[in-house]
mmCIF file of C-alpha atoms and ligand atoms in Angstrom:
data_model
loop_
_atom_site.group_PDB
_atom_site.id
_atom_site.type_symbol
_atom_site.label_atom_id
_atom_site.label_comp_id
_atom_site.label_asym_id
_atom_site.label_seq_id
_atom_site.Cartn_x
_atom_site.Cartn_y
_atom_site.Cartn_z
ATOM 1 C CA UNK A 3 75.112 101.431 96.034
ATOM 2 C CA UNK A 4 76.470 99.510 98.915
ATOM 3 C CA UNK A 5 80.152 97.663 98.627
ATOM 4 C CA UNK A 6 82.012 95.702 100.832
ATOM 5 C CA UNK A 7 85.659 95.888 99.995
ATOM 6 C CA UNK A 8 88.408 93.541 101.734
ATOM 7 C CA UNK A 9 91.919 95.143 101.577
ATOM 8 C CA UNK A 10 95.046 93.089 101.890
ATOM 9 C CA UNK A 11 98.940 94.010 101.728
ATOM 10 C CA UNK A 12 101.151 90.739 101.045
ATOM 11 C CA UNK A 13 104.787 90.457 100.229
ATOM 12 C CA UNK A 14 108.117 93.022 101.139
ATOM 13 C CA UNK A 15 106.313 95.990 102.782
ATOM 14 C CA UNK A 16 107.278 99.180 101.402
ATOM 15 C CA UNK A 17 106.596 103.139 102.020
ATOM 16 C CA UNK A 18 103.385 104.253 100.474
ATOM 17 C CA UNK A 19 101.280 101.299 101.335
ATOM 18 C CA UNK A 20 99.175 103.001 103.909
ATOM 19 C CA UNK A 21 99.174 106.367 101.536
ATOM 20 C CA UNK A 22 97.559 103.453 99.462
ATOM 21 C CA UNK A 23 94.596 102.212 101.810
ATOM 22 C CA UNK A 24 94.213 105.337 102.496
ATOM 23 C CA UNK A 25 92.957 106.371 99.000
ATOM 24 C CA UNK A 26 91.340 103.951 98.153
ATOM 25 C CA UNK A 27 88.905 104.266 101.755
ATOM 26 C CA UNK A 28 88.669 107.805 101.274
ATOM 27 C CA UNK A 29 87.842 107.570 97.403
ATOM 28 C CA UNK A 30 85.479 104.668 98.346
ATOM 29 C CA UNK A 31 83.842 106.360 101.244
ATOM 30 C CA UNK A 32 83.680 109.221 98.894
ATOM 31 C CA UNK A 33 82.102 107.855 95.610
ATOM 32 C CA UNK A 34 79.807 104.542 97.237
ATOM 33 C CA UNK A 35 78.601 103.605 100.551
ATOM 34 C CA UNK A 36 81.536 101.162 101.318
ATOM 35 C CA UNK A 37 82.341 99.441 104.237
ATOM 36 C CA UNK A 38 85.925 97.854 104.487
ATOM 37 C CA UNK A 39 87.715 94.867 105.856
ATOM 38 C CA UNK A 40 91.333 94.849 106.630
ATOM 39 C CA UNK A 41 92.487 91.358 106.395
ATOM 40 C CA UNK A 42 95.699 91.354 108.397
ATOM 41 C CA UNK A 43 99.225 89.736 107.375
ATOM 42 C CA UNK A 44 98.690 89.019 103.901
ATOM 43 C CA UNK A 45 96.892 86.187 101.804
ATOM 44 C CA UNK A 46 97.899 84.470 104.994
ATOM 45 C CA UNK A 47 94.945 86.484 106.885
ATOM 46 C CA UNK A 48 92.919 85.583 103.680
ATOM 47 C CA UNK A 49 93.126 81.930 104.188
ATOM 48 C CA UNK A 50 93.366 81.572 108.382
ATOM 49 C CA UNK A 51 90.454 84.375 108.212
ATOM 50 C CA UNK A 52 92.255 87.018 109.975
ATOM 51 C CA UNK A 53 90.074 90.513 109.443
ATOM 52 C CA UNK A 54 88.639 93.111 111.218
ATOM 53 C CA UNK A 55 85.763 95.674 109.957
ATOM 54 C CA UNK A 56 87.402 98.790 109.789
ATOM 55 C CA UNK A 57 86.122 102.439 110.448
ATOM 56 C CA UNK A 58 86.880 105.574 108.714
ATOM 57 C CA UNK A 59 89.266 106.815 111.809
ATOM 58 C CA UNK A 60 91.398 103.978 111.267
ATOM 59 C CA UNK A 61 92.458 105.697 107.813
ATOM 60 C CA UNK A 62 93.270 108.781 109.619
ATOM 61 C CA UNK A 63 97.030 109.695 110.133
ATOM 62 C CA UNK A 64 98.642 107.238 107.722
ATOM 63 C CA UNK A 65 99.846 108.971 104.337
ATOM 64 C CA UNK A 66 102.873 109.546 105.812
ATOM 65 C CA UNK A 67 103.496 106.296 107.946
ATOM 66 C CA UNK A 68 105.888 103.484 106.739
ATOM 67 C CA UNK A 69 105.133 100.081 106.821
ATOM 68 C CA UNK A 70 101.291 98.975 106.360
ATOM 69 C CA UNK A 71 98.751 99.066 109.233
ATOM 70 C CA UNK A 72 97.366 95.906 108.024
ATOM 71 C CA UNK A 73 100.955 93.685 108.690
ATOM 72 C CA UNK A 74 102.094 91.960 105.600
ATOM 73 C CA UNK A 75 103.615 88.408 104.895
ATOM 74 C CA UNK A 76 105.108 86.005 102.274
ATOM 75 C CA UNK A 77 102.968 83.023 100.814
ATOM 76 C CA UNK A 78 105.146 82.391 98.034
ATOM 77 C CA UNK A 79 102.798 81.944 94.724
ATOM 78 C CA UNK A 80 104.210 78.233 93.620
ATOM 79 C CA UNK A 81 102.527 77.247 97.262
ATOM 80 C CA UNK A 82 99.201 78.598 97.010
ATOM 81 C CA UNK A 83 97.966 75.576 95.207
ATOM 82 C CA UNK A 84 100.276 72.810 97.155
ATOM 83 C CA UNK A 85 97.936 71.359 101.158
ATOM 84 C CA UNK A 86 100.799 71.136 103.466
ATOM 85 C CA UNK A 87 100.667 69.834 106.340
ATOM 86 C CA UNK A 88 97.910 71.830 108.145
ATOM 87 C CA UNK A 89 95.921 70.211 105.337
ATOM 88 C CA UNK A 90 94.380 73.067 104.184
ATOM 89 C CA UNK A 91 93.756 73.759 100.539
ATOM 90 C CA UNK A 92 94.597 77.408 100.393
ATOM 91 C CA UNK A 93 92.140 78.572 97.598
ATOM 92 C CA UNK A 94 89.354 77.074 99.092
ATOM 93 C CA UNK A 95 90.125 78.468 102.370
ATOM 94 C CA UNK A 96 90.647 82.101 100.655
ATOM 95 C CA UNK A 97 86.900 81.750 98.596
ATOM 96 C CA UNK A 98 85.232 80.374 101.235
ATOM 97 C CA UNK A 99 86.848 83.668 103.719
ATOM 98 C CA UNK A 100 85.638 85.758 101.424
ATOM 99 C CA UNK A 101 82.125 84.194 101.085
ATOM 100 C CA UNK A 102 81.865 85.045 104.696
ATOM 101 C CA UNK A 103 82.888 88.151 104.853
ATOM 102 C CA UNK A 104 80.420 88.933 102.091
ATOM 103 C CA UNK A 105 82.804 90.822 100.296
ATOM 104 C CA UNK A 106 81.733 92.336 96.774
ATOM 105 C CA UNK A 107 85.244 92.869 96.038
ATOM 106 C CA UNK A 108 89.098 91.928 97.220
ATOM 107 C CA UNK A 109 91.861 95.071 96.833
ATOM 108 C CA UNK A 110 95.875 93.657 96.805
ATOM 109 C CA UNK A 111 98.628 95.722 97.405
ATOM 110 C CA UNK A 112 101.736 93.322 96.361
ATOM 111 C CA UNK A 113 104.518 92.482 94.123
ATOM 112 C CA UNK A 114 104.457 89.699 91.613
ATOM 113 C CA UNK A 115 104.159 87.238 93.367
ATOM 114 C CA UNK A 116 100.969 89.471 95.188
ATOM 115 C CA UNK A 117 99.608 89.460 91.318
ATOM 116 C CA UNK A 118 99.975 86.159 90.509
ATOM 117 C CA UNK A 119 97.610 85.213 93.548
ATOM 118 C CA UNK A 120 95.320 87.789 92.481
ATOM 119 C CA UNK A 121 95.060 86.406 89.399
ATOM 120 C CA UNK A 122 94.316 83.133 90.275
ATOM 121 C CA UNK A 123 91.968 84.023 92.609
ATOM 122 C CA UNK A 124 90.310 86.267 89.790
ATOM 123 C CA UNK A 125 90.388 83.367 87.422
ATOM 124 C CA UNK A 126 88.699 81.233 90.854
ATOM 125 C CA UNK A 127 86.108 83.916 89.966
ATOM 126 C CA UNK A 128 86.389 86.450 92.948
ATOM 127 C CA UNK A 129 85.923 89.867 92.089
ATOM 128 C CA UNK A 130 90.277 91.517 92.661
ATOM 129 C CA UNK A 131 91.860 94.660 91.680
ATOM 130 C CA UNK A 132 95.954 94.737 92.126
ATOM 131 C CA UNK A 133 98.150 97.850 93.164
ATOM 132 C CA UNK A 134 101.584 97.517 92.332
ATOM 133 C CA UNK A 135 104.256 97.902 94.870
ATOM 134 C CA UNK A 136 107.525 97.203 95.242
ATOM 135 C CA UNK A 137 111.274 98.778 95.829
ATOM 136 C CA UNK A 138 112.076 96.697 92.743
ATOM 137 C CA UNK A 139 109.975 98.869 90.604
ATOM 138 C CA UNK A 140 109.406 95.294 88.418
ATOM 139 C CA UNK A 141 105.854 95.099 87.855
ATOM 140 C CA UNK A 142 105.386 94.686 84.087
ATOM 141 C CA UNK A 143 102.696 97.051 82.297
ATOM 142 C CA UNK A 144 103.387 99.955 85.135
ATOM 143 C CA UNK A 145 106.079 102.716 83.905
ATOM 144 C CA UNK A 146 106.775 102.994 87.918
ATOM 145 C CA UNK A 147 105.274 100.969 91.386
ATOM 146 C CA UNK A 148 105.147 103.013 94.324
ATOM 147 C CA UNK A 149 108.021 102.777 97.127
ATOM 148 C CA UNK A 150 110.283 102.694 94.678
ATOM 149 C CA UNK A 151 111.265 106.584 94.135
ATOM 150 C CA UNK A 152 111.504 106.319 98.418
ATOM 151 C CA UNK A 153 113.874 103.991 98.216
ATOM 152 C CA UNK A 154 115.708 105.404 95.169
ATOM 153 C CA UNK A 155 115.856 108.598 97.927
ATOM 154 C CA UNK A 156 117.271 106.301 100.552
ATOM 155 C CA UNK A 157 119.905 104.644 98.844
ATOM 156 C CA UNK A 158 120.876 107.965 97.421
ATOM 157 C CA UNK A 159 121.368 109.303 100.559
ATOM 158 C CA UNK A 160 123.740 105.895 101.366
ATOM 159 C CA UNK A 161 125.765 106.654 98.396
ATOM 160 C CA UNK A 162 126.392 110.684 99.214
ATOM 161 C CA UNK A 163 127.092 109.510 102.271
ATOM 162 C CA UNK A 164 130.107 107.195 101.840
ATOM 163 C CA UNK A 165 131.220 109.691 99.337
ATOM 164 C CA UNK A 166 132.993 111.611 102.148
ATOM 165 C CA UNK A 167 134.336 109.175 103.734
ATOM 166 C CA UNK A 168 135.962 107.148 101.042
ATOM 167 C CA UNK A 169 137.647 110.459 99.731
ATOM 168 C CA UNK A 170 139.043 110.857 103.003
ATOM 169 C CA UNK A 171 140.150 107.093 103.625
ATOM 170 C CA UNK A 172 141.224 106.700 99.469
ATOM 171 C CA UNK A 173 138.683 103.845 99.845
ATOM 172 C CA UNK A 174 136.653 101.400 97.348
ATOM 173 C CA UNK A 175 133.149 101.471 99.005
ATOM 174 C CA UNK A 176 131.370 98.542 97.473
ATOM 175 C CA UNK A 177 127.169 99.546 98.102
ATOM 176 C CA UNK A 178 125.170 96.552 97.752
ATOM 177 C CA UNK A 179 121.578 98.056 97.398
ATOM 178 C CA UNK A 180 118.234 95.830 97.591
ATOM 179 C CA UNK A 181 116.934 94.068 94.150
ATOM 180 C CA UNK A 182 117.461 90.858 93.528
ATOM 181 C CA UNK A 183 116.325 89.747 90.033
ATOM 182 C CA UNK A 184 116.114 93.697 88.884
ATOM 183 C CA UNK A 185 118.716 96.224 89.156
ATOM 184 C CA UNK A 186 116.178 99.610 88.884
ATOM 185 C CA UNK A 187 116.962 100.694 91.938
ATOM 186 C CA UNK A 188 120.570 100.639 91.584
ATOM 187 C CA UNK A 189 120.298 101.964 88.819
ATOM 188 C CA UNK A 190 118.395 104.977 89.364
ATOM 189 C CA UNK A 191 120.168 105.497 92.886
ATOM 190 C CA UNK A 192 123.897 104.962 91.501
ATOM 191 C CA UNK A 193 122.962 107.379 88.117
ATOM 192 C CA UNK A 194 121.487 110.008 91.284
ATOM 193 C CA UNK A 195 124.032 109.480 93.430
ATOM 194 C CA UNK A 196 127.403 109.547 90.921
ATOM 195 C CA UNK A 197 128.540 106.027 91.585
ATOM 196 C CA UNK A 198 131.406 105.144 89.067
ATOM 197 C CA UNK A 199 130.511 101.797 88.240
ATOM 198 C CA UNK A 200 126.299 100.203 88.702
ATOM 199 C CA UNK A 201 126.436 96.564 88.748
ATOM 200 C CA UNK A 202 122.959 94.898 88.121
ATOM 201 C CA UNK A 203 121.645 91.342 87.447
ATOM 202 C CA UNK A 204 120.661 92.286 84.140
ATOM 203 C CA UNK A 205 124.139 93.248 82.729
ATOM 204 C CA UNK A 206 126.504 90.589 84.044
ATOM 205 C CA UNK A 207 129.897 92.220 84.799
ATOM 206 C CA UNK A 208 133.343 91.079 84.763
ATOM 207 C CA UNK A 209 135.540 91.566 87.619
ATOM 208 C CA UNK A 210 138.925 92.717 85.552
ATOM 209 C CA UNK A 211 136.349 95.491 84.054
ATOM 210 C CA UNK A 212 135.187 96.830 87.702
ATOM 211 C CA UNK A 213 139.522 96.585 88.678
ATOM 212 C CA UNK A 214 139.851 98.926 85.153
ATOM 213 C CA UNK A 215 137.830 101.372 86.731
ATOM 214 C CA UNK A 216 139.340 101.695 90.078
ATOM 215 C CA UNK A 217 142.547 102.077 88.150
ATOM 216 C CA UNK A 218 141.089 104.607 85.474
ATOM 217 C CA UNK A 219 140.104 107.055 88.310
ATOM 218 C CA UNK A 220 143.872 106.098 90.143
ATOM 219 C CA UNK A 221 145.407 107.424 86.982
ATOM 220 C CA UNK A 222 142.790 110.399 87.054
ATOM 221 C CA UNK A 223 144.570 111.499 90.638
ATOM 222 C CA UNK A 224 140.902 110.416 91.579
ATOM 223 C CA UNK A 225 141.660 108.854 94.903
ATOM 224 C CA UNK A 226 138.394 106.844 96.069
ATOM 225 C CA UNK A 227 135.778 104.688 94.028
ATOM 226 C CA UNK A 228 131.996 103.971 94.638
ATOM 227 C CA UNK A 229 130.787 100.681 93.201
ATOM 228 C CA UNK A 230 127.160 100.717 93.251
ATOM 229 C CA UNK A 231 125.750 96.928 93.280
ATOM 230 C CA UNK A 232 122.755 95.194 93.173
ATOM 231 C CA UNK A 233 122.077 92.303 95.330
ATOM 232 C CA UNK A 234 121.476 90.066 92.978
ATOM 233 C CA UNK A 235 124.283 90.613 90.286
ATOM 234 C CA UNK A 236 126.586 88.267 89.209
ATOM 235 C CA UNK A 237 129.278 88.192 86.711
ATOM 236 C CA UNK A 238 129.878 86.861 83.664
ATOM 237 C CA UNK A 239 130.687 83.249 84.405
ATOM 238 C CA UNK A 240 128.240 82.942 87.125
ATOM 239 C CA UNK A 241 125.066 84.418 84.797
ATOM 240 C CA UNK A 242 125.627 80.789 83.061
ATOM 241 C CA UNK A 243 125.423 78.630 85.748
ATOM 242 C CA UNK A 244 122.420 77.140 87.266
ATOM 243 C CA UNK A 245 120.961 78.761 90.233
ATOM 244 C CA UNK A 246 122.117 75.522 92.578
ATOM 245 C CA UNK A 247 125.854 75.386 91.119
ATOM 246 C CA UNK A 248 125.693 79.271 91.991
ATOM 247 C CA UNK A 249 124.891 79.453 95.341
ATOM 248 C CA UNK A 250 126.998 76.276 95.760
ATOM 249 C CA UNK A 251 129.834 77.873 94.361
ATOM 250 C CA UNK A 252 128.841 81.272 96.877
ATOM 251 C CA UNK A 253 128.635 79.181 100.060
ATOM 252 C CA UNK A 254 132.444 77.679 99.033
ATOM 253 C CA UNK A 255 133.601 81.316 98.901
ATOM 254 C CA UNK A 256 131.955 81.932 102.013
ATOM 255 C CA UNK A 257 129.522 84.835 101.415
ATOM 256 C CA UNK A 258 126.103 84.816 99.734
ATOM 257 C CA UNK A 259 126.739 89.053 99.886
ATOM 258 C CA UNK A 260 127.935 90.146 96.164
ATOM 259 C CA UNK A 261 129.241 93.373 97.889
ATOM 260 C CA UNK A 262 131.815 91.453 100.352
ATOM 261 C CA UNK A 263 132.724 88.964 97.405
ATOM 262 C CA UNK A 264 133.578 92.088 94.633
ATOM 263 C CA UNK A 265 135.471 93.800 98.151
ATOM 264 C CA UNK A 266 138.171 90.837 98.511
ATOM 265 C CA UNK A 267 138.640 90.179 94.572
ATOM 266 C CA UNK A 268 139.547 93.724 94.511
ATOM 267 C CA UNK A 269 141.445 93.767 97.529
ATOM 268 C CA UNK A 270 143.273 90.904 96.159
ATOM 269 C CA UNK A 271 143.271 92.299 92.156
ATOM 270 C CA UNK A 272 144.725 95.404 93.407
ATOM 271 C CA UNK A 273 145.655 95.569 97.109
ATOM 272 C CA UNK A 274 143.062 98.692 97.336
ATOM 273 C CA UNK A 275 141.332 99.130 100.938
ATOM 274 C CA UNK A 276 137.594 98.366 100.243
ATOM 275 C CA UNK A 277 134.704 98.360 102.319
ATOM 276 C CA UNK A 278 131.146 97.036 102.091
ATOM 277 C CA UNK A 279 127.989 98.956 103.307
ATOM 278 C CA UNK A 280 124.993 97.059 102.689
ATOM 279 C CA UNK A 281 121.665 98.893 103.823
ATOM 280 C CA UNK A 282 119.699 96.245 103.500
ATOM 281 C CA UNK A 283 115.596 96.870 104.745
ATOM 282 C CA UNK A 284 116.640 100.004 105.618
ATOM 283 C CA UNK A 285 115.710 100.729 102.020
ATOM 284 C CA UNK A 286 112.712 99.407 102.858
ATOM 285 C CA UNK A 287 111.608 101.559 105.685
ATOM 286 C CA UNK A 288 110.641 105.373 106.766
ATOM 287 C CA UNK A 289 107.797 107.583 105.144
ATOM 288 C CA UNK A 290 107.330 107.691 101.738
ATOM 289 C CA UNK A 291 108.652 110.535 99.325
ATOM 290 C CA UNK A 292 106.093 113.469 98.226
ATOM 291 C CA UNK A 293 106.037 111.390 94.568
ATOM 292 C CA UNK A 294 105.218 108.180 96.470
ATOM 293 C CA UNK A 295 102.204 109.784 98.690
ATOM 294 C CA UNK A 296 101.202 110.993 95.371
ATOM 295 C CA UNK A 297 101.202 107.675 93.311
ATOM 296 C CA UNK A 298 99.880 105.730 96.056
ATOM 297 C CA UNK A 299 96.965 108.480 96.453
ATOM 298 C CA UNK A 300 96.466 108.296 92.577
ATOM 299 C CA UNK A 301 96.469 104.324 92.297
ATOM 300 C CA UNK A 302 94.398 103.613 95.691
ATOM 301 C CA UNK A 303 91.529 106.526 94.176
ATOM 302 C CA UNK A 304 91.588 104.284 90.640
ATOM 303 C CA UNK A 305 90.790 101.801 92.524
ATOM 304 C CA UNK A 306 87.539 103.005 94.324
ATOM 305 C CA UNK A 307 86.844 104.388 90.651
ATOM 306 C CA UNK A 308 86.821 100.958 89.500
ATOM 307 C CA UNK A 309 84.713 99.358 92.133
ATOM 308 C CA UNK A 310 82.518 101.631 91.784
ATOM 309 C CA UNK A 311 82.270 100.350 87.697
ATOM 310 C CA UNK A 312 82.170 97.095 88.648
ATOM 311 C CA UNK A 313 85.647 96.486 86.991
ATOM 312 C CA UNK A 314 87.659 93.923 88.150
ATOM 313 C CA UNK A 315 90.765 91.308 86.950
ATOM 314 C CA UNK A 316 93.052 94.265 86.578
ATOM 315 C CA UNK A 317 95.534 95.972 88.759
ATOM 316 C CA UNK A 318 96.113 99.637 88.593
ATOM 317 C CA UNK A 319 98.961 101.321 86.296
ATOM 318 C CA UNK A 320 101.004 104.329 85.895
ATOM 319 C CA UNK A 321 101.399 104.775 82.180
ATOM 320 C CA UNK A 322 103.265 108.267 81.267
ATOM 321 C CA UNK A 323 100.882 111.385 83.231
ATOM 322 C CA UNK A 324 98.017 108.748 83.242
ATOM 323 C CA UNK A 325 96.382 106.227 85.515
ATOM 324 C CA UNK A 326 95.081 103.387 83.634
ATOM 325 C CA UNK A 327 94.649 99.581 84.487
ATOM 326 C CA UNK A 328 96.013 96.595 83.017
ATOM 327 C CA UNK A 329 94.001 92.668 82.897
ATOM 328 C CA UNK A 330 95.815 90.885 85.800
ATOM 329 C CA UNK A 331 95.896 87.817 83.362
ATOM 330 C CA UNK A 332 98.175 89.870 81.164
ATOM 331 C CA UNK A 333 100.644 91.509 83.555
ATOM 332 C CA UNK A 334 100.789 88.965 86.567
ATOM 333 C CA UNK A 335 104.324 87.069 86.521
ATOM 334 C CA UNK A 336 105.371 88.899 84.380
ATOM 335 C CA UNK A 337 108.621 90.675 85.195
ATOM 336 C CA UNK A 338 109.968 93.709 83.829
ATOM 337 C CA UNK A 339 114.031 93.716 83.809
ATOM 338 C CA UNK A 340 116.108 96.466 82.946
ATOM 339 C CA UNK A 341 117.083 96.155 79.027
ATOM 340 C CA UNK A 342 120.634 97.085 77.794
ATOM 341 C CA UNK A 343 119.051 99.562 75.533
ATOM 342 C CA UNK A 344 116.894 101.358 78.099
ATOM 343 C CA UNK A 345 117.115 105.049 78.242
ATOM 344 C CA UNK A 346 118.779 104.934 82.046
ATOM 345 C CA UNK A 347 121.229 102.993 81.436
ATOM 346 C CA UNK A 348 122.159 104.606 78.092
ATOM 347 C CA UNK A 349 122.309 108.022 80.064
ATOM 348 C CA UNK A 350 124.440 106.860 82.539
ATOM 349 C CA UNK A 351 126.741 105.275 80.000
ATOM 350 C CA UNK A 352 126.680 108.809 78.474
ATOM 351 C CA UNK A 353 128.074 110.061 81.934
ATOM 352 C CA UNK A 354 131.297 107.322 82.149
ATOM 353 C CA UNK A 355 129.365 105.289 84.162
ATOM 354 C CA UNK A 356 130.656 101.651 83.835
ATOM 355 C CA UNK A 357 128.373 98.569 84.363
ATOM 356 C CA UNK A 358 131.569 96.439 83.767
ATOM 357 C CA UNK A 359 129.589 94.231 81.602
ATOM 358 C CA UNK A 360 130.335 92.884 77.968
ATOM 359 C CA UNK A 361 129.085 96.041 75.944
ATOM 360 C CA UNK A 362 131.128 98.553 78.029
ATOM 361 C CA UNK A 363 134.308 100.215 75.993
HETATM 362 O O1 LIG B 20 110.916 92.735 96.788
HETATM 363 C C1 LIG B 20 111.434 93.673 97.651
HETATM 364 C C2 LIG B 20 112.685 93.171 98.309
HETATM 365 O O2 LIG B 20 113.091 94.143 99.231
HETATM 366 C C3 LIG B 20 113.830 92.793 97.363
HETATM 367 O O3 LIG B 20 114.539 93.892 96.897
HETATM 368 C C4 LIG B 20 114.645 91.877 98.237
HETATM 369 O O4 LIG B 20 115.409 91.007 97.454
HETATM 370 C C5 LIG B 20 113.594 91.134 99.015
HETATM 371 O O5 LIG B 20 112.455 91.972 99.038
HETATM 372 C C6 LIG B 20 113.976 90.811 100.436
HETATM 373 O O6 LIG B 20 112.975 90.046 101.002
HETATM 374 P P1 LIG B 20 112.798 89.742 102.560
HETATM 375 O O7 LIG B 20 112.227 90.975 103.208
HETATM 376 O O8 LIG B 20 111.835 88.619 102.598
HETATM 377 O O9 LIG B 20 114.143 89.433 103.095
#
């Protein structure tokens, strides 16, 4: 049975994408006679027609390579459907590319936003299978997306780091760590790497709770504090505002970074010496972790498994010890937040950790 598979990576890159392509051309070259496209930067390759045949070789030498070989980009979702200027209607363009590449199938790697393309494209009645990645780790209907245990490493590494050097300068260090709607990755890095308070969207906080802290630990003859914070939280007042009065109210205080805004209250709270470290896309960067290679490996081989079927409209999942796959109709746009009541946050609860939100003692 021949196949001809197009392969696309859209949205944030992330470690384990090319572990990714890799499995599923190995798996594919393995189980079917499969050629492969790469279609390069994204859907954006999709629609301008930007591919290249591939060969086996160019899978060689990748597991362990950041990044993705085939160059990613944002088309946001709410776009896809809207002729700009260029006057080209996007879908069209994207059916009628792969018309002439004769493809039998179309592989995404992506996010949510990478899912809810691939499910409208599905629905347009091309033949798509999803693989969920992101740092945010907040792909509904997967118990993990790979990249994220990398950059749960990573940002580890950031917190151990200013460890040392806040004990020796009696510092605050404020770590604002990637994840703007969801707060996983702080959450799992702060819990790993023994910040005293994780601040996420999810869990509002209030800024006189993250002050107790600091002053808890003070009267501990604990000298330093590590706030762990998620790029997108907010605290209690802003979490009811609309998103235009908050970044209106953020550009009057003269920073969009949470980190540097929770730095100065406290300097001003408390007259503590605080600094910000904000890592930023370093998070996103380097080779991915032994789990990663592993996941991606797993996912992209589920994949080739289910060309070879002849399944398609679903995107690949980790559920438990098992890969499975979930409809894309069901899963794509849907996000998956941290919950109050989820077993992470109740452990690190369990271990003093404050999120400075309403339900904290
Ligand atoms: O979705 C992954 C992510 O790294 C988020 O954590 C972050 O908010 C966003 O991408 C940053 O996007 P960009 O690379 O476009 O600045």
């Amino acid at each position: 049975m021949k196949r001809r598979i197009g392969i696309l990576t859209s949205g944030g890159d992330c470690p384990g994408l090319n572990a990714a392509i890799r499995g599923v051309a190995r798996a594919s070259y393995a189980l079917f006679d499969a050629e492969i496209i790469g279609i390069r930067g994204g859907y954006k390759g999709l629609i301008e027609g930007d591919y290249q045949e591939m060969t086996k070789s160019q899978f060689s030498n990748i597991l362990t390579v950041g990044g993705t070989i085939l160059g990613t980009s944002r088309t946001p979702f709410r776009e896809m459907r809207m002729v700009g200027e260029d006057n080209i209607d996007k879908v069209a363009a994207m059916k009628e590319n792969y018309k002439k590449m004769g493809l039998d199938c179309l592989v995404t790697l992506g996010g949510n936003g990478t899912h809810k393309t691939a499910n409208l494209l599905s629905q347009e009645g091309l033949n798509v299978i999803g693989l969920p990645k992101t740092i945010d780790n907040d792909i509904f209907g997967t118990d993990f997306t790979f990249g994220f245990h990398t950059a749960v490493e990573t940002a580890t590494d950031v917190i151990d780091r200013i460890h040392t050097t806040a004990a020796s300068h009696n510092r605050v260090m404020v770590v604002e760590i990637m994840g703007n709607k969801a707060g996983w990755l702080t959450l799992y890095a702060g819990l790993a790497g023994g910040a005293d308070a994780i601040l996420i969207p999810e869990l509002p906080y209030d800024i006189n709770e993250v002050a107790k802290v600091i002053e808890k630990r003070a009267m501990d003859n604990k000298n330093f504090t590590i706030i762990a914070v998620a790029e997108g939280a907010m605290d209690i007042k802003e979490s009811r505002m609309k998103r235009k009065e908050r970044e209106a109210k953020r550009a009057e205080e003269g920073t969009s970074f949470v980190s540097v805004r929770i730095a100065k209250q406290l300097t001003e709270m408390l007259n503590v010496d605080s600094r910000t470290v904000i890592p930023g896309h370093i998070l996103r960067g380097g080779t991915p972790c032994a789990y990663d290679r592993i996941l991606s490996t797993q996912f992209g081989v589920h994949a080739a498994q289910l060309i070879s079927n002849g399944t398609y409209g679903v995107t690949v999942a980790l559920h438990g010890d098992r890969i499975v796959h979930n409809s894309l109709s069901e899963v794509a746009g849907v996000a998956k937040p941290v919950t109050p009541s989820n077993y992470m946050v109740k452990t690190a609860r369990s271990m003093g950790i404050s999120f400075c939100d309403t339900q904290d003692d």
